[in-house]
Amino acid sequence: MQDCDLLGPFSWLVQFVLVFLSFSSLVLKRYFEFPRRHWIVWLMDTSKQAAAATSEHFINLLLASLFGGDGKGDPCVWYFVSGFMGFAFGTPFAYVMVQLVGFFAKRYHITPLIDTGVYNSDEDGPPLVWWWFVQCSTWLLIIILQRTCMGLMFSVDFIHHVLGIFGEWVLWPVQSSESLKIIAVMI
């Protein structure tokens, strides 16, 4: 079994390519959406996505280092496990949290949080940066809470053991190549 370097030069290259492809796909998608959002609204929406993806990525790197670094295991296994668990359990968690935020926003009249992706209560008014900031900050707090819960869950010995075996099993086909393993876990 070969460990991988999630912060090595090849990893950075893979990350750069993935960021470029992700952003390019969002730009391309914008040209096919109907009705097409104004550029400023599109930038506000995509910047929230980018902020969340970036925070998830760096928290996953931290979790991989905590649970797979210093000879405790393979960091790539734990990066994969973090990403998989973020998808499998973190997505429903985030959905529930967004619904709760929306519920309390309506109940207590916190207007910027009532309808995410809307940046002004006046349809014809310009987008308000303050509304974007409140929405982005709230979303980032949800992501951080989600990943913190995952980290606490990984700390439970039995869960840690089972998830470690699962991650090694999934990555078994690429265990012999650090480059393939990095590509597999980053995608």
Short mmCIF file of N, CA and C in Angstrom, two decimals, residues 68-172:
data_model
loop_
_atom_site.label_atom_id
_atom_site.label_comp_id
_atom_site.label_asym_id
_atom_site.label_seq_id
_atom_site.Cartn_x
_atom_site.Cartn_y
_atom_site.Cartn_z
N GLY A 68 -5.34 10.27 8.75
CA GLY A 68 -4.50 9.45 7.89
C GLY A 68 -3.04 9.86 7.88
N GLY A 69 -2.70 10.95 8.55
CA GLY A 69 -1.31 11.41 8.55
C GLY A 69 -0.49 10.80 9.66
N ASP A 70 0.79 11.08 9.64
CA ASP A 70 1.73 10.63 10.68
C ASP A 70 1.69 9.12 10.90
N GLY A 71 1.59 8.37 9.81
CA GLY A 71 1.63 6.92 9.92
C GLY A 71 0.35 6.27 10.43
N LYS A 72 -0.73 7.05 10.61
CA LYS A 72 -1.99 6.49 11.11
C LYS A 72 -2.78 5.80 10.01
N GLY A 73 -2.41 6.03 8.79
CA GLY A 73 -3.15 5.48 7.66
C GLY A 73 -2.80 6.25 6.40
N ASP A 74 -3.55 6.02 5.38
CA ASP A 74 -3.33 6.67 4.10
C ASP A 74 -4.19 7.93 4.02
N PRO A 75 -3.56 9.11 3.87
CA PRO A 75 -4.35 10.35 3.78
C PRO A 75 -5.36 10.33 2.64
N CYS A 76 -5.02 9.67 1.52
CA CYS A 76 -5.96 9.61 0.39
C CYS A 76 -7.23 8.85 0.78
N VAL A 77 -7.07 7.81 1.58
CA VAL A 77 -8.24 7.05 2.03
C VAL A 77 -9.16 7.97 2.81
N TRP A 78 -8.58 8.77 3.71
CA TRP A 78 -9.41 9.64 4.55
C TRP A 78 -9.93 10.85 3.81
N TYR A 79 -9.24 11.30 2.77
CA TYR A 79 -9.79 12.36 1.92
C TYR A 79 -11.00 11.81 1.19
N PHE A 80 -10.87 10.59 0.66
CA PHE A 80 -12.01 9.96 -0.02
C PHE A 80 -13.18 9.76 0.95
N VAL A 81 -12.89 9.21 2.13
CA VAL A 81 -13.95 8.95 3.11
C VAL A 81 -14.65 10.26 3.48
N SER A 82 -13.88 11.33 3.67
CA SER A 82 -14.48 12.63 4.00
C SER A 82 -15.40 13.10 2.89
N GLY A 83 -14.94 12.99 1.66
CA GLY A 83 -15.77 13.40 0.53
C GLY A 83 -17.01 12.54 0.38
N PHE A 84 -16.84 11.22 0.51
CA PHE A 84 -17.97 10.30 0.39
C PHE A 84 -19.00 10.57 1.49
N MET A 85 -18.53 10.69 2.73
CA MET A 85 -19.45 10.93 3.84
C MET A 85 -20.11 12.31 3.72
N GLY A 86 -19.36 13.28 3.17
CA GLY A 86 -19.95 14.59 2.94
C GLY A 86 -21.09 14.51 1.95
N PHE A 87 -20.93 13.66 0.94
CA PHE A 87 -21.99 13.47 -0.05
C PHE A 87 -23.14 12.65 0.53
N ALA A 88 -22.82 11.51 1.13
CA ALA A 88 -23.85 10.58 1.58
C ALA A 88 -24.65 11.10 2.78
N PHE A 89 -23.98 11.71 3.73
CA PHE A 89 -24.67 12.15 4.94
C PHE A 89 -24.65 13.67 5.10
N GLY A 90 -23.61 14.30 4.58
CA GLY A 90 -23.51 15.75 4.71
C GLY A 90 -24.53 16.50 3.88
N THR A 91 -24.86 15.97 2.70
CA THR A 91 -25.84 16.64 1.84
C THR A 91 -27.22 16.67 2.50
N PRO A 92 -27.73 15.53 2.99
CA PRO A 92 -29.02 15.60 3.70
C PRO A 92 -28.96 16.49 4.95
N PHE A 93 -27.82 16.46 5.66
CA PHE A 93 -27.64 17.31 6.84
C PHE A 93 -27.75 18.78 6.43
N ALA A 94 -27.04 19.15 5.36
CA ALA A 94 -27.06 20.54 4.89
C ALA A 94 -28.46 20.94 4.43
N TYR A 95 -29.15 20.02 3.76
CA TYR A 95 -30.51 20.31 3.31
C TYR A 95 -31.42 20.62 4.50
N VAL A 96 -31.34 19.80 5.52
CA VAL A 96 -32.17 20.01 6.71
C VAL A 96 -31.81 21.34 7.36
N MET A 97 -30.53 21.63 7.45
CA MET A 97 -30.09 22.89 8.06
C MET A 97 -30.59 24.10 7.26
N VAL A 98 -30.53 24.02 5.93
CA VAL A 98 -31.03 25.13 5.09
C VAL A 98 -32.53 25.31 5.31
N GLN A 99 -33.26 24.19 5.42
CA GLN A 99 -34.70 24.29 5.67
C GLN A 99 -34.98 24.93 7.03
N LEU A 100 -34.18 24.55 8.05
CA LEU A 100 -34.34 25.16 9.38
C LEU A 100 -34.03 26.65 9.36
N VAL A 101 -32.95 27.01 8.67
CA VAL A 101 -32.60 28.44 8.55
C VAL A 101 -33.74 29.18 7.86
N GLY A 102 -34.28 28.62 6.79
CA GLY A 102 -35.41 29.26 6.09
C GLY A 102 -36.63 29.40 6.97
N PHE A 103 -36.91 28.37 7.76
CA PHE A 103 -38.05 28.41 8.68
C PHE A 103 -37.89 29.55 9.69
N PHE A 104 -36.71 29.59 10.32
CA PHE A 104 -36.48 30.64 11.32
C PHE A 104 -36.37 32.01 10.69
N ALA A 105 -35.85 32.08 9.48
CA ALA A 105 -35.77 33.37 8.78
C ALA A 105 -37.18 33.93 8.53
N LYS A 106 -38.10 33.07 8.11
CA LYS A 106 -39.48 33.51 7.88
C LYS A 106 -40.15 33.88 9.20
N ARG A 107 -39.92 33.06 10.21
CA ARG A 107 -40.57 33.30 11.50
C ARG A 107 -40.10 34.61 12.14
N TYR A 108 -38.80 34.90 12.03
CA TYR A 108 -38.25 36.09 12.68
C TYR A 108 -37.93 37.21 11.70
N HIS A 109 -38.42 37.08 10.48
CA HIS A 109 -38.31 38.12 9.45
C HIS A 109 -36.86 38.52 9.16
N ILE A 110 -36.00 37.52 8.99
CA ILE A 110 -34.61 37.76 8.60
C ILE A 110 -34.59 37.68 7.07
N THR A 111 -34.93 38.77 6.44
CA THR A 111 -35.22 38.82 5.01
C THR A 111 -34.12 38.25 4.11
N PRO A 112 -32.83 38.53 4.34
CA PRO A 112 -31.82 37.99 3.42
C PRO A 112 -31.75 36.45 3.39
N LEU A 113 -32.28 35.80 4.43
CA LEU A 113 -32.19 34.34 4.50
C LEU A 113 -33.49 33.63 4.12
N ILE A 114 -34.53 34.38 3.80
CA ILE A 114 -35.81 33.75 3.47
C ILE A 114 -35.73 33.00 2.16
N ASP A 115 -35.12 33.58 1.16
CA ASP A 115 -35.05 32.96 -0.16
C ASP A 115 -33.61 33.02 -0.66
N THR A 116 -32.87 31.92 -0.47
CA THR A 116 -31.47 31.91 -0.86
C THR A 116 -31.32 32.10 -2.37
N GLY A 117 -30.33 32.86 -2.76
CA GLY A 117 -30.12 33.16 -4.17
C GLY A 117 -30.83 34.42 -4.62
N VAL A 118 -31.64 35.00 -3.74
CA VAL A 118 -32.30 36.28 -4.01
C VAL A 118 -31.58 37.32 -3.16
N TYR A 119 -31.16 38.39 -3.79
CA TYR A 119 -30.29 39.34 -3.11
C TYR A 119 -30.92 40.72 -2.92
N ASN A 120 -32.25 40.82 -3.04
CA ASN A 120 -32.95 42.07 -2.80
C ASN A 120 -34.43 41.75 -2.69
N SER A 121 -35.14 42.40 -1.76
CA SER A 121 -36.58 42.15 -1.63
C SER A 121 -37.36 42.82 -2.76
N ASP A 122 -36.73 43.79 -3.43
CA ASP A 122 -37.33 44.47 -4.58
C ASP A 122 -36.84 43.77 -5.85
N GLU A 123 -37.75 43.12 -6.57
CA GLU A 123 -37.37 42.38 -7.78
C GLU A 123 -36.55 43.19 -8.77
N ASP A 124 -36.89 44.46 -8.90
CA ASP A 124 -36.21 45.31 -9.87
C ASP A 124 -35.00 46.04 -9.29
N GLY A 125 -34.79 45.89 -8.00
CA GLY A 125 -33.67 46.58 -7.37
C GLY A 125 -32.35 45.87 -7.61
N PRO A 126 -31.27 46.58 -7.41
CA PRO A 126 -29.96 45.97 -7.61
C PRO A 126 -29.66 44.95 -6.51
N PRO A 127 -28.84 43.94 -6.81
CA PRO A 127 -28.46 42.97 -5.78
C PRO A 127 -27.72 43.67 -4.63
N LEU A 128 -28.02 43.26 -3.43
CA LEU A 128 -27.39 43.85 -2.26
C LEU A 128 -26.27 42.93 -1.77
N VAL A 129 -25.06 43.46 -1.69
CA VAL A 129 -23.90 42.68 -1.25
C VAL A 129 -24.12 42.18 0.18
N TRP A 130 -24.79 42.96 1.00
CA TRP A 130 -25.05 42.57 2.38
C TRP A 130 -25.85 41.26 2.41
N TRP A 131 -26.86 41.15 1.55
CA TRP A 131 -27.66 39.93 1.50
C TRP A 131 -26.81 38.74 1.08
N TRP A 132 -25.97 38.95 0.08
CA TRP A 132 -25.06 37.88 -0.36
C TRP A 132 -24.17 37.45 0.81
N PHE A 133 -23.61 38.43 1.53
CA PHE A 133 -22.71 38.13 2.64
C PHE A 133 -23.41 37.31 3.72
N VAL A 134 -24.64 37.66 4.07
CA VAL A 134 -25.40 36.93 5.09
C VAL A 134 -25.66 35.50 4.61
N GLN A 135 -26.06 35.36 3.34
CA GLN A 135 -26.33 34.02 2.80
C GLN A 135 -25.06 33.19 2.72
N CYS A 136 -23.98 33.78 2.24
CA CYS A 136 -22.72 33.06 2.10
C CYS A 136 -22.18 32.65 3.48
N SER A 137 -22.22 33.55 4.43
CA SER A 137 -21.74 33.25 5.78
C SER A 137 -22.56 32.13 6.42
N THR A 138 -23.86 32.19 6.24
CA THR A 138 -24.73 31.15 6.80
C THR A 138 -24.42 29.80 6.17
N TRP A 139 -24.25 29.78 4.85
CA TRP A 139 -23.94 28.53 4.15
C TRP A 139 -22.60 27.98 4.61
N LEU A 140 -21.61 28.85 4.78
CA LEU A 140 -20.30 28.39 5.25
C LEU A 140 -20.38 27.83 6.67
N LEU A 141 -21.18 28.45 7.52
CA LEU A 141 -21.36 27.93 8.88
C LEU A 141 -22.00 26.54 8.85
N ILE A 142 -22.95 26.35 7.95
CA ILE A 142 -23.59 25.03 7.81
C ILE A 142 -22.55 24.00 7.37
N ILE A 143 -21.72 24.37 6.39
CA ILE A 143 -20.69 23.45 5.89
C ILE A 143 -19.68 23.12 7.00
N ILE A 144 -19.26 24.12 7.75
CA ILE A 144 -18.30 23.90 8.83
C ILE A 144 -18.92 23.01 9.91
N LEU A 145 -20.17 23.24 10.25
CA LEU A 145 -20.86 22.41 11.24
C LEU A 145 -20.97 20.96 10.74
N GLN A 146 -21.32 20.82 9.47
CA GLN A 146 -21.44 19.50 8.86
C GLN A 146 -20.11 18.74 8.94
N ARG A 147 -19.01 19.39 8.55
CA ARG A 147 -17.71 18.73 8.54
C ARG A 147 -17.20 18.50 9.96
N THR A 148 -17.54 19.36 10.89
CA THR A 148 -17.15 19.15 12.29
C THR A 148 -17.85 17.90 12.83
N CYS A 149 -19.13 17.75 12.53
CA CYS A 149 -19.86 16.55 12.95
C CYS A 149 -19.22 15.30 12.36
N MET A 150 -18.81 15.39 11.09
CA MET A 150 -18.14 14.25 10.46
C MET A 150 -16.84 13.92 11.18
N GLY A 151 -16.05 14.94 11.49
CA GLY A 151 -14.80 14.72 12.20
C GLY A 151 -15.01 14.07 13.55
N LEU A 152 -16.04 14.50 14.27
CA LEU A 152 -16.36 13.87 15.55
C LEU A 152 -16.79 12.42 15.36
N MET A 153 -17.54 12.19 14.29
CA MET A 153 -17.97 10.82 14.00
C MET A 153 -16.76 9.94 13.67
N PHE A 154 -15.80 10.48 12.93
CA PHE A 154 -14.59 9.72 12.57
C PHE A 154 -13.77 9.37 13.82
N SER A 155 -13.95 10.13 14.89
CA SER A 155 -13.19 9.90 16.12
C SER A 155 -13.68 8.69 16.90
N VAL A 156 -14.87 8.23 16.61
CA VAL A 156 -15.41 7.04 17.28
C VAL A 156 -14.68 5.82 16.72
N ASP A 157 -14.02 5.06 17.60
CA ASP A 157 -13.16 3.95 17.16
C ASP A 157 -13.81 3.01 16.16
N PHE A 158 -15.01 2.52 16.47
CA PHE A 158 -15.67 1.56 15.59
C PHE A 158 -15.94 2.17 14.21
N ILE A 159 -16.48 3.39 14.20
CA ILE A 159 -16.79 4.07 12.93
C ILE A 159 -15.51 4.33 12.17
N HIS A 160 -14.48 4.76 12.87
CA HIS A 160 -13.18 5.02 12.24
C HIS A 160 -12.65 3.75 11.57
N HIS A 161 -12.73 2.65 12.27
CA HIS A 161 -12.23 1.38 11.76
C HIS A 161 -13.02 0.95 10.50
N VAL A 162 -14.34 0.99 10.58
CA VAL A 162 -15.19 0.56 9.47
C VAL A 162 -14.98 1.46 8.25
N LEU A 163 -14.95 2.78 8.47
CA LEU A 163 -14.76 3.70 7.34
C LEU A 163 -13.37 3.56 6.73
N GLY A 164 -12.36 3.31 7.55
CA GLY A 164 -11.01 3.08 7.03
C GLY A 164 -10.96 1.86 6.12
N ILE A 165 -11.59 0.78 6.55
CA ILE A 165 -11.65 -0.45 5.73
C ILE A 165 -12.41 -0.17 4.44
N PHE A 166 -13.54 0.54 4.55
CA PHE A 166 -14.34 0.87 3.37
C PHE A 166 -13.52 1.70 2.37
N GLY A 167 -12.83 2.74 2.87
CA GLY A 167 -12.01 3.58 1.99
C GLY A 167 -10.90 2.81 1.31
N GLU A 168 -10.23 1.93 2.05
CA GLU A 168 -9.16 1.11 1.46
C GLU A 168 -9.73 0.16 0.40
N TRP A 169 -10.91 -0.41 0.68
CA TRP A 169 -11.54 -1.32 -0.27
C TRP A 169 -11.90 -0.59 -1.58
N VAL A 170 -12.48 0.60 -1.46
CA VAL A 170 -12.87 1.36 -2.65
C VAL A 170 -11.64 1.76 -3.46
N LEU A 171 -10.56 2.13 -2.79
CA LEU A 171 -9.35 2.59 -3.49
C LEU A 171 -8.39 1.46 -3.84
N TRP A 172 -8.76 0.23 -3.52
CA TRP A 172 -7.89 -0.90 -3.80
C TRP A 172 -7.41 -0.95 -5.25
#
